[in-house]
Amino acid sequence: MTTFQPAPTDNFGTEQLRDRIADVLTRARLRTHTLTDCVDEAELVAQHSRLMSPLVWDLAHIGNQEELWLVRDVGGRDPVRADIDELYDAFKHARANRPTLPLLDPAQARDYVGTVRDKVLDVLERSDLRGRPLIDDGFAFGMIAQHEQQHDETMLATHQLRTGAAVLSAADAPAATAAVGAEVVIPAGEFLMGTSTDPWALDNERPAHPVRVAGFAIDAAPVTNEQYLAFVDDGGYERPELWSERGWAHRVEAGLVAPQFWERDPSGHWWRRVFGVMTPLRPRQPVVHVCWFEAEAYANWAGKRLPTEAEWEKAARFDSATGASRRFPWGEADPDVATANLGQRHLEPAEVGAYPAGASPAGVHQLIGDVWEWTASGFEAYPGFRAFPYREYSEVFFGGDYRVLRGGSFGTDPVACRGTFRNWDHPIRRQIFAGFRLARDLRPGEGE
């Protein structure tokens, strides 16, 4: 992949940008079809978990958002299906209630998203991709590509929750190729957090602003299954002193005894269900499907803590040699098969040490891809935040009961992942592809 370039200044640049937009839209749609064409109509309309929408709702919602922003707003075209706007408004209908709505059936949904996409490609061909903030640098198209890929990852999580025969397949995630140390010391100092220049960055990533971070140590890799199993075997789920009061209450109420989808056989060996297939636990893979409260309890057991969001981003982006903040840990180039496990190329995290080319300048590995990483931070606006292009993407969530996750997972597409990208969810959520790494304060004299 090539690095995304700033706004075009001539017709040649505009054509390059159009080609890139068409590429990311096509890639997203191919993935959407992969996730919806692999099951029958009964499974498309079924609700596999009250935490998730029926797959057919996600499919039509993808088309509806694309119609609202690219056909009607950017293109100034007449509505395709104005009558369904309310049905697919995520803020008007909770996920648990969506199966009761008069939704488009699978054939209607497929026809709808296809019609919308045809109109969008015509709009793209006729747009000069500049003239107002929504279309400068193709922002609206990039926003919609990211939106579709985010829903694709949500649909992938729905596939993990469904029961029955496996319908998805992919190559095994790669094994380790390099040794990874225990932790890395990040010296105290200021760095530039967030971005004001990435053309497709979303509003909560903006603006870039200086942040001073005290010196800290951070794990060079995410916590692995092997490490987490030691916590389980040491009675971590039976020791309330390791949990916050609220975390322990949730552990008891939810009956948590191990990460979601882990199962122990009669001989005491642990297995993990991966998209309908039972597979032995791979010790060196990052642990996945743990909630924030589980991550917090593990950190207490290990004598460490979760990193703050600022610490995570400094470890991922700051280059002490230049004083600059990189777009990705490895530099400015987009992710590829050598740097990160993204894009549903695999259906699981890769082993720790599988992507040495993706390490940060400080030597921190696998910050992008594999598993979303819980941080200690709540979801708040950056100084100077401005909602764009609508409040409901970020602003309405600020200050709520959320914790920030960083870095993306094996199910995150590269277009929806960068060193500044911010995800957030409730601390009880486990169906997402989330893991974590640990940090700690420096001891006196350490890191000087």
Short mmCIF file of C-alpha atoms in Angstrom, two decimals:
data_model
loop_
_atom_site.label_atom_id
_atom_site.label_comp_id
_atom_site.label_asym_id
_atom_site.label_seq_id
_atom_site.Cartn_x
_atom_site.Cartn_y
_atom_site.Cartn_z
CA MET A 1 0.00 0.00 0.00
CA THR A 2 1.12 3.57 -0.57
CA THR A 3 1.01 6.36 1.94
CA PHE A 4 -2.07 8.57 1.67
CA GLN A 5 -1.08 12.01 0.39
CA PRO A 6 -2.59 15.41 1.26
CA ALA A 7 -5.11 17.25 -0.88
CA PRO A 8 -4.57 17.20 -4.62
CA THR A 9 -3.50 20.42 -6.28
CA ASP A 10 -4.06 19.43 -9.92
CA ASN A 11 -6.14 17.11 -12.05
CA PHE A 12 -3.56 14.33 -11.90
CA GLY A 13 -3.61 14.44 -8.10
CA THR A 14 -7.40 14.46 -8.10
CA GLU A 15 -7.48 11.32 -10.23
CA GLN A 16 -5.05 9.59 -7.88
CA LEU A 17 -7.28 10.49 -4.96
CA ARG A 18 -10.37 9.23 -6.78
CA ASP A 19 -8.59 5.94 -7.44
CA ARG A 20 -7.68 5.59 -3.78
CA ILE A 21 -11.24 6.35 -2.67
CA ALA A 22 -12.66 3.82 -5.14
CA ASP A 23 -10.18 1.27 -3.86
CA VAL A 24 -11.04 1.65 -0.17
CA LEU A 25 -14.78 1.68 -0.90
CA THR A 26 -14.47 -1.46 -3.01
CA ARG A 27 -12.35 -3.22 -0.39
CA ALA A 28 -14.92 -2.45 2.27
CA ARG A 29 -17.80 -3.68 0.14
CA LEU A 30 -16.04 -6.93 -0.73
CA ARG A 31 -15.56 -7.57 2.96
CA THR A 32 -19.20 -6.72 3.70
CA HIS A 33 -20.29 -9.26 1.11
CA THR A 34 -17.91 -11.86 2.52
CA LEU A 35 -19.47 -11.47 5.96
CA THR A 36 -23.07 -11.54 4.76
CA ASP A 37 -22.96 -13.97 1.83
CA CYS A 38 -21.47 -16.81 3.87
CA VAL A 39 -24.66 -17.44 5.87
CA ASP A 40 -28.24 -18.16 4.82
CA GLU A 41 -31.17 -15.77 5.11
CA ALA A 42 -32.31 -17.19 8.43
CA GLU A 43 -28.93 -16.40 9.98
CA LEU A 44 -28.83 -12.96 8.41
CA VAL A 45 -32.07 -11.94 10.09
CA ALA A 46 -31.38 -13.74 13.39
CA GLN A 47 -30.00 -11.98 16.44
CA HIS A 48 -27.03 -14.02 17.57
CA SER A 49 -26.57 -11.95 20.73
CA ARG A 50 -28.56 -9.15 22.33
CA LEU A 51 -25.31 -7.19 22.29
CA MET A 52 -25.33 -7.22 18.48
CA SER A 53 -27.65 -6.30 15.63
CA PRO A 54 -28.86 -8.85 13.10
CA LEU A 55 -26.35 -8.97 10.28
CA VAL A 56 -29.00 -7.74 7.85
CA TRP A 57 -29.48 -4.58 9.94
CA ASP A 58 -25.75 -3.78 9.71
CA LEU A 59 -25.85 -4.38 5.96
CA ALA A 60 -28.68 -1.91 5.30
CA HIS A 61 -27.34 0.57 7.87
CA ILE A 62 -24.05 0.66 5.94
CA GLY A 63 -25.99 1.58 2.81
CA ASN A 64 -28.15 4.13 4.61
CA GLN A 65 -25.17 6.04 6.02
CA GLU A 66 -23.55 6.00 2.60
CA GLU A 67 -26.74 7.36 1.06
CA LEU A 68 -27.17 10.11 3.66
CA TRP A 69 -23.64 11.45 3.40
CA LEU A 70 -22.46 10.71 -0.14
CA VAL A 71 -25.60 10.54 -2.27
CA ARG A 72 -27.71 13.23 -0.61
CA ASP A 73 -25.17 15.57 1.02
CA VAL A 74 -22.05 15.39 -1.16
CA GLY A 75 -23.89 14.52 -4.36
CA GLY A 76 -27.01 16.63 -3.80
CA ARG A 77 -29.08 13.77 -5.25
CA ASP A 78 -32.64 12.75 -4.44
CA PRO A 79 -33.06 10.12 -1.72
CA VAL A 80 -33.01 6.46 -2.65
CA ARG A 81 -35.05 5.32 0.36
CA ALA A 82 -35.91 8.22 2.68
CA ASP A 83 -38.59 6.01 4.22
CA ILE A 84 -36.03 3.82 5.99
CA ASP A 85 -33.88 6.51 7.59
CA GLU A 86 -35.40 6.07 11.04
CA LEU A 87 -35.16 2.27 10.92
CA TYR A 88 -31.41 2.46 10.49
CA ASP A 89 -30.71 5.31 12.89
CA ALA A 90 -28.48 3.68 15.51
CA PHE A 91 -29.44 6.27 18.12
CA LYS A 92 -33.17 5.62 17.85
CA HIS A 93 -33.13 1.85 18.22
CA ALA A 94 -31.05 -0.15 20.69
CA ARG A 95 -29.36 -3.24 19.29
CA ALA A 96 -31.50 -5.54 21.44
CA ASN A 97 -34.67 -4.17 19.83
CA ARG A 98 -33.63 -4.13 16.17
CA PRO A 99 -34.95 -7.61 15.27
CA THR A 100 -38.49 -6.38 16.02
CA LEU A 101 -38.30 -3.58 13.42
CA PRO A 102 -39.75 -3.89 9.90
CA LEU A 103 -36.29 -4.21 8.39
CA LEU A 104 -35.42 -4.74 4.76
CA ASP A 105 -35.10 -8.44 4.05
CA PRO A 106 -31.74 -9.75 2.78
CA ALA A 107 -32.61 -9.41 -0.91
CA GLN A 108 -33.96 -5.88 -0.42
CA ALA A 109 -30.92 -4.89 1.65
CA ARG A 110 -28.49 -6.17 -0.97
CA ASP A 111 -30.38 -4.39 -3.73
CA TYR A 112 -30.44 -1.18 -1.71
CA VAL A 113 -26.73 -1.07 -0.90
CA GLY A 114 -25.91 -1.89 -4.52
CA THR A 115 -28.09 0.95 -5.83
CA VAL A 116 -26.55 3.38 -3.36
CA ARG A 117 -23.01 2.34 -4.30
CA ASP A 118 -23.68 2.86 -8.01
CA LYS A 119 -24.82 6.41 -7.28
CA VAL A 120 -21.85 7.03 -5.00
CA LEU A 121 -19.35 6.04 -7.67
CA ASP A 122 -21.05 8.47 -10.05
CA VAL A 123 -20.87 11.21 -7.40
CA LEU A 124 -17.19 10.43 -6.90
CA GLU A 125 -16.47 10.70 -10.61
CA ARG A 126 -18.13 14.11 -10.78
CA SER A 127 -16.68 15.61 -7.57
CA ASP A 128 -13.53 17.72 -7.62
CA LEU A 129 -12.97 16.66 -3.97
CA ARG A 130 -12.48 20.18 -2.70
CA GLY A 131 -14.42 23.31 -1.92
CA ARG A 132 -15.87 22.65 1.52
CA PRO A 133 -14.60 20.82 4.62
CA LEU A 134 -16.81 17.77 4.13
CA ILE A 135 -15.30 16.92 0.75
CA ASP A 136 -11.78 18.41 0.99
CA ASP A 137 -9.25 15.60 0.53
CA GLY A 138 -12.20 13.25 -0.03
CA PHE A 139 -12.97 13.33 3.70
CA ALA A 140 -16.63 12.27 3.45
CA PHE A 141 -15.70 9.28 1.28
CA GLY A 142 -12.95 8.30 3.72
CA MET A 143 -15.36 8.67 6.64
CA ILE A 144 -17.86 6.35 4.96
CA ALA A 145 -15.18 3.78 4.09
CA GLN A 146 -14.14 3.79 7.74
CA HIS A 147 -17.76 3.52 8.86
CA GLU A 148 -18.32 0.46 6.69
CA GLN A 149 -15.14 -1.20 7.91
CA GLN A 150 -16.08 -0.49 11.52
CA HIS A 151 -19.39 -2.24 10.95
CA ASP A 152 -17.58 -5.05 9.20
CA GLU A 153 -15.53 -5.56 12.36
CA THR A 154 -18.74 -5.49 14.37
CA MET A 155 -20.22 -8.10 12.05
CA LEU A 156 -17.06 -10.17 12.47
CA ALA A 157 -17.68 -10.06 16.24
CA THR A 158 -21.24 -11.24 15.56
CA HIS A 159 -19.81 -14.19 13.63
CA GLN A 160 -17.69 -15.06 16.66
CA LEU A 161 -20.83 -15.05 18.82
CA ARG A 162 -22.96 -17.16 16.48
CA THR A 163 -23.26 -20.90 17.01
CA GLY A 164 -23.17 -23.61 14.40
CA ALA A 165 -20.72 -24.72 11.76
CA ALA A 166 -17.81 -22.46 10.84
CA VAL A 167 -18.44 -20.32 7.78
CA LEU A 168 -15.33 -18.12 7.74
CA SER A 169 -11.80 -19.24 7.04
CA ALA A 170 -8.36 -17.69 6.80
CA ALA A 171 -4.71 -18.66 7.07
CA ASP A 172 -3.34 -19.21 10.57
CA ALA A 173 -1.86 -16.08 12.08
CA PRO A 174 1.94 -16.05 11.84
CA ALA A 175 4.24 -17.43 14.51
CA ALA A 176 6.95 -15.42 16.20
CA THR A 177 10.05 -14.58 14.16
CA ALA A 178 11.83 -12.38 16.70
CA ALA A 179 12.47 -12.33 20.42
CA VAL A 180 10.67 -9.55 22.27
CA GLY A 181 11.91 -8.13 25.56
CA ALA A 182 9.81 -7.68 28.68
CA GLU A 183 9.39 -3.92 28.79
CA VAL A 184 10.66 -0.62 27.43
CA VAL A 185 11.39 2.57 29.36
CA ILE A 186 9.93 5.76 27.86
CA PRO A 187 11.67 8.84 29.28
CA ALA A 188 9.72 11.83 30.55
CA GLY A 189 9.01 14.60 28.10
CA GLU A 190 6.56 16.31 25.82
CA PHE A 191 5.20 14.91 22.58
CA LEU A 192 2.55 15.89 20.06
CA MET A 193 -0.61 13.84 20.62
CA GLY A 194 -3.42 13.54 18.07
CA THR A 195 -3.35 15.00 14.58
CA SER A 196 -4.33 18.13 12.70
CA THR A 197 -2.97 16.96 9.35
CA ASP A 198 -4.13 13.40 8.64
CA PRO A 199 -6.81 14.05 6.00
CA TRP A 200 -9.14 11.23 7.03
CA ALA A 201 -8.65 11.41 10.80
CA LEU A 202 -11.96 11.62 12.65
CA ASP A 203 -12.97 14.45 14.95
CA ASN A 204 -11.98 12.80 18.24
CA GLU A 205 -8.39 12.41 16.99
CA ARG A 206 -8.11 16.18 16.53
CA PRO A 207 -6.46 18.58 17.07
CA ALA A 208 -2.79 17.81 17.59
CA HIS A 209 -1.73 19.14 20.97
CA PRO A 210 1.40 18.93 23.14
CA VAL A 211 1.23 16.59 26.12
CA ARG A 212 3.89 16.14 28.74
CA VAL A 213 4.17 12.60 30.02
CA ALA A 214 6.17 11.49 33.05
CA GLY A 215 8.67 8.72 32.48
CA PHE A 216 7.17 5.22 32.51
CA ALA A 217 7.84 1.64 31.52
CA ILE A 218 5.54 -0.20 29.14
CA ASP A 219 5.40 -3.84 28.14
CA ALA A 220 7.13 -4.47 24.83
CA ALA A 221 4.21 -6.69 23.79
CA PRO A 222 0.59 -7.34 24.71
CA VAL A 223 -0.15 -9.80 27.51
CA THR A 224 -0.21 -13.32 26.07
CA ASN A 225 -2.46 -16.31 26.66
CA GLU A 226 0.36 -18.00 28.55
CA GLN A 227 0.79 -15.02 30.86
CA TYR A 228 -2.93 -14.63 31.39
CA LEU A 229 -3.30 -18.35 32.13
CA ALA A 230 -0.89 -17.92 35.05
CA PHE A 231 -3.32 -15.37 36.49
CA VAL A 232 -6.22 -17.80 36.04
CA ASP A 233 -4.26 -20.67 37.59
CA ASP A 234 -3.29 -18.46 40.54
CA GLY A 235 -6.95 -17.96 41.39
CA GLY A 236 -7.21 -14.50 39.88
CA TYR A 237 -10.95 -14.85 39.37
CA GLU A 238 -11.49 -15.91 43.02
CA ARG A 239 -9.49 -13.11 44.68
CA PRO A 240 -11.61 -10.00 45.26
CA GLU A 241 -8.58 -8.05 46.48
CA LEU A 242 -7.30 -7.96 42.89
CA TRP A 243 -10.48 -6.39 41.57
CA SER A 244 -12.06 -2.98 42.02
CA GLU A 245 -15.35 -3.02 43.89
CA ARG A 246 -17.27 -2.49 40.68
CA GLY A 247 -15.13 -4.98 38.77
CA TRP A 248 -15.66 -7.70 41.38
CA ALA A 249 -19.41 -7.09 41.37
CA HIS A 250 -19.41 -7.56 37.60
CA ARG A 251 -17.22 -10.68 37.81
CA VAL A 252 -19.67 -12.26 40.24
CA GLU A 253 -22.83 -11.18 38.40
CA ALA A 254 -21.51 -12.28 34.99
CA GLY A 255 -19.89 -15.44 36.34
CA LEU A 256 -16.51 -14.68 34.79
CA VAL A 257 -13.92 -17.45 35.24
CA ALA A 258 -11.68 -16.96 32.16
CA PRO A 259 -11.60 -14.91 28.94
CA GLN A 260 -14.69 -15.26 26.78
CA PHE A 261 -14.62 -18.30 24.49
CA TRP A 262 -12.05 -20.16 26.63
CA GLU A 263 -13.07 -23.70 27.61
CA ARG A 264 -11.21 -26.23 29.79
CA ASP A 265 -11.51 -29.92 28.95
CA PRO A 266 -11.72 -32.70 31.58
CA SER A 267 -7.95 -33.20 31.47
CA GLY A 268 -7.39 -29.56 32.42
CA HIS A 269 -6.23 -28.31 29.02
CA TRP A 270 -7.58 -24.99 27.75
CA TRP A 271 -9.13 -24.49 24.33
CA ARG A 272 -10.49 -21.41 22.59
CA ARG A 273 -13.50 -21.23 20.27
CA VAL A 274 -12.50 -19.27 17.16
CA PHE A 275 -15.38 -18.59 14.76
CA GLY A 276 -16.95 -21.98 15.35
CA VAL A 277 -13.73 -24.00 15.59
CA MET A 278 -12.28 -25.28 18.86
CA THR A 279 -8.53 -24.78 18.85
CA PRO A 280 -5.85 -25.37 21.51
CA LEU A 281 -4.73 -22.21 23.25
CA ARG A 282 -1.66 -20.80 21.52
CA PRO A 283 0.53 -19.65 24.42
CA ARG A 284 2.31 -16.79 22.64
CA GLN A 285 -0.76 -15.17 21.12
CA PRO A 286 -2.04 -12.00 22.81
CA VAL A 287 -5.00 -12.76 25.02
CA VAL A 288 -8.26 -11.57 23.46
CA HIS A 289 -11.91 -11.18 24.54
CA VAL A 290 -11.21 -9.78 28.00
CA CYS A 291 -13.06 -6.82 29.46
CA TRP A 292 -11.47 -3.78 31.06
CA PHE A 293 -12.21 -5.07 34.56
CA GLU A 294 -10.34 -8.30 33.80
CA ALA A 295 -7.39 -6.31 32.44
CA GLU A 296 -7.38 -4.16 35.57
CA ALA A 297 -7.44 -7.22 37.86
CA TYR A 298 -4.58 -8.83 35.93
CA ALA A 299 -2.57 -5.60 36.22
CA ASN A 300 -3.07 -5.58 39.99
CA TRP A 301 -2.00 -9.22 40.17
CA ALA A 302 1.13 -8.44 38.13
CA GLY A 303 1.99 -5.39 40.25
CA LYS A 304 1.57 -3.01 37.34
CA ARG A 305 -1.21 -0.94 35.77
CA LEU A 306 -2.82 -0.19 32.44
CA PRO A 307 -1.15 2.59 30.44
CA THR A 308 -2.93 5.89 30.03
CA GLU A 309 -4.02 6.79 26.54
CA ALA A 310 -1.26 9.41 26.32
CA GLU A 311 1.36 6.88 27.41
CA TRP A 312 0.16 4.39 24.84
CA GLU A 313 0.29 6.96 22.04
CA LYS A 314 3.72 8.24 23.03
CA ALA A 315 5.08 4.68 23.05
CA ALA A 316 3.51 4.12 19.63
CA ARG A 317 4.31 7.36 17.82
CA PHE A 318 7.12 9.35 19.42
CA ASP A 319 10.52 9.22 17.72
CA SER A 320 13.12 10.50 20.19
CA ALA A 321 15.70 10.87 17.41
CA THR A 322 13.63 13.46 15.55
CA GLY A 323 11.22 14.67 18.23
CA ALA A 324 8.34 14.00 15.82
CA SER A 325 5.20 11.94 16.23
CA ARG A 326 4.86 9.33 13.50
CA ARG A 327 1.63 8.29 11.82
CA PHE A 328 2.37 4.64 12.70
CA PRO A 329 4.96 3.08 15.01
CA TRP A 330 7.17 2.14 12.03
CA GLY A 331 6.80 5.47 10.19
CA GLU A 332 4.47 7.13 7.70
CA ALA A 333 3.82 4.24 5.31
CA ASP A 334 0.48 2.45 5.46
CA PRO A 335 0.40 -0.97 7.14
CA ASP A 336 1.37 -4.02 5.10
CA VAL A 337 1.81 -7.74 5.69
CA ALA A 338 5.23 -7.18 7.26
CA THR A 339 4.20 -4.56 9.83
CA ALA A 340 0.78 -5.45 11.27
CA ASN A 341 -1.97 -8.05 11.50
CA LEU A 342 -4.98 -6.14 10.16
CA GLY A 343 -7.81 -6.46 7.68
CA GLN A 344 -9.21 -9.90 8.59
CA ARG A 345 -6.25 -11.45 6.81
CA HIS A 346 -6.22 -13.88 9.75
CA LEU A 347 -9.00 -14.68 12.18
CA GLU A 348 -6.84 -14.48 15.28
CA PRO A 349 -3.96 -12.49 16.77
CA ALA A 350 -0.44 -13.31 15.66
CA GLU A 351 2.13 -14.55 18.14
CA VAL A 352 4.18 -11.96 19.99
CA GLY A 353 7.29 -11.33 17.89
CA ALA A 354 5.59 -11.95 14.53
CA TYR A 355 5.97 -8.37 13.26
CA PRO A 356 9.41 -6.99 14.20
CA ALA A 357 9.22 -4.56 11.25
CA GLY A 358 6.22 -2.93 12.91
CA ALA A 359 7.96 -2.04 16.18
CA SER A 360 8.11 1.56 17.37
CA PRO A 361 11.39 3.52 17.57
CA ALA A 362 11.50 2.68 21.29
CA GLY A 363 11.19 -1.03 20.55
CA VAL A 364 7.55 -1.61 21.48
CA HIS A 365 5.96 -4.36 19.36
CA GLN A 366 2.52 -4.99 17.88
CA LEU A 367 0.94 -1.72 18.91
CA ILE A 368 -1.09 -1.79 15.69
CA GLY A 369 -3.28 -4.77 14.87
CA ASP A 370 -3.75 -8.13 16.62
CA VAL A 371 -5.87 -6.88 19.56
CA TRP A 372 -7.43 -3.61 20.61
CA GLU A 373 -5.65 -2.56 23.79
CA TRP A 374 -7.54 -1.29 26.81
CA THR A 375 -6.09 1.84 28.39
CA ALA A 376 -6.69 3.38 31.80
CA SER A 377 -8.27 6.49 30.28
CA GLY A 378 -11.88 7.48 29.95
CA PHE A 379 -13.12 8.84 26.63
CA GLU A 380 -12.80 12.64 26.64
CA ALA A 381 -12.38 15.43 24.10
CA TYR A 382 -8.96 16.80 23.30
CA PRO A 383 -8.33 20.49 24.00
CA GLY A 384 -9.76 22.46 21.09
CA PHE A 385 -12.06 19.63 19.97
CA ARG A 386 -14.69 20.51 17.36
CA ALA A 387 -17.45 18.09 16.43
CA PHE A 388 -17.33 17.31 12.71
CA PRO A 389 -19.34 16.51 10.74
CA TYR A 390 -21.91 15.45 13.38
CA ARG A 391 -22.04 15.36 17.18
CA GLU A 392 -23.18 11.75 17.36
CA TYR A 393 -19.89 10.30 16.18
CA SER A 394 -17.89 11.32 19.27
CA GLU A 395 -19.19 14.23 21.31
CA VAL A 396 -22.26 12.53 22.79
CA PHE A 397 -20.02 9.79 24.24
CA PHE A 398 -17.52 12.03 26.03
CA GLY A 399 -17.59 11.65 29.79
CA GLY A 400 -19.71 8.49 29.70
CA ASP A 401 -18.94 5.07 31.13
CA TYR A 402 -16.31 4.22 28.56
CA ARG A 403 -12.64 3.29 28.44
CA VAL A 404 -10.43 4.07 25.47
CA LEU A 405 -8.95 1.27 23.37
CA ARG A 406 -6.05 1.76 21.01
CA GLY A 407 -4.25 0.09 18.14
CA GLY A 408 -6.83 -1.93 16.22
CA SER A 409 -7.22 -5.69 15.98
CA PHE A 410 -6.84 -8.45 13.41
CA GLY A 411 -10.38 -7.52 12.39
CA THR A 412 -9.68 -3.82 11.84
CA ASP A 413 -9.07 -2.58 8.32
CA PRO A 414 -6.04 -0.34 7.70
CA VAL A 415 -8.28 2.53 6.56
CA ALA A 416 -9.79 2.60 10.07
CA CYS A 417 -6.55 2.30 12.00
CA ARG A 418 -3.60 4.63 12.65
CA GLY A 419 -1.49 5.74 15.59
CA THR A 420 -4.00 8.43 16.52
CA PHE A 421 -7.19 6.38 16.09
CA ARG A 422 -9.37 6.17 19.21
CA ASN A 423 -11.89 3.45 20.00
CA TRP A 424 -14.02 3.28 23.14
CA ASP A 425 -16.39 0.89 24.86
CA HIS A 426 -17.97 0.02 28.18
CA PRO A 427 -15.57 -1.63 30.66
CA ILE A 428 -17.73 -4.78 30.79
CA ARG A 429 -17.51 -5.55 27.06
CA ARG A 430 -15.77 -8.77 26.02
CA GLN A 431 -17.20 -9.61 22.59
CA ILE A 432 -14.87 -7.08 20.99
CA PHE A 433 -11.39 -8.18 19.92
CA ALA A 434 -9.71 -6.60 22.93
CA GLY A 435 -6.60 -7.42 24.93
CA PHE A 436 -4.11 -5.21 26.75
CA ARG A 437 -0.51 -4.52 27.72
CA LEU A 438 0.77 -3.21 31.03
CA ALA A 439 2.74 -0.19 32.18
CA ARG A 440 4.27 1.00 35.43
CA ASP A 441 5.73 4.10 37.03
CA LEU A 442 9.51 4.36 37.04
CA ARG A 443 11.43 3.71 40.21
CA PRO A 444 13.66 6.50 41.56
CA GLY A 445 16.68 6.96 39.32
CA GLU A 446 15.33 4.65 36.62
CA GLY A 447 15.39 5.94 33.08
CA GLU A 448 17.78 8.81 33.81
#
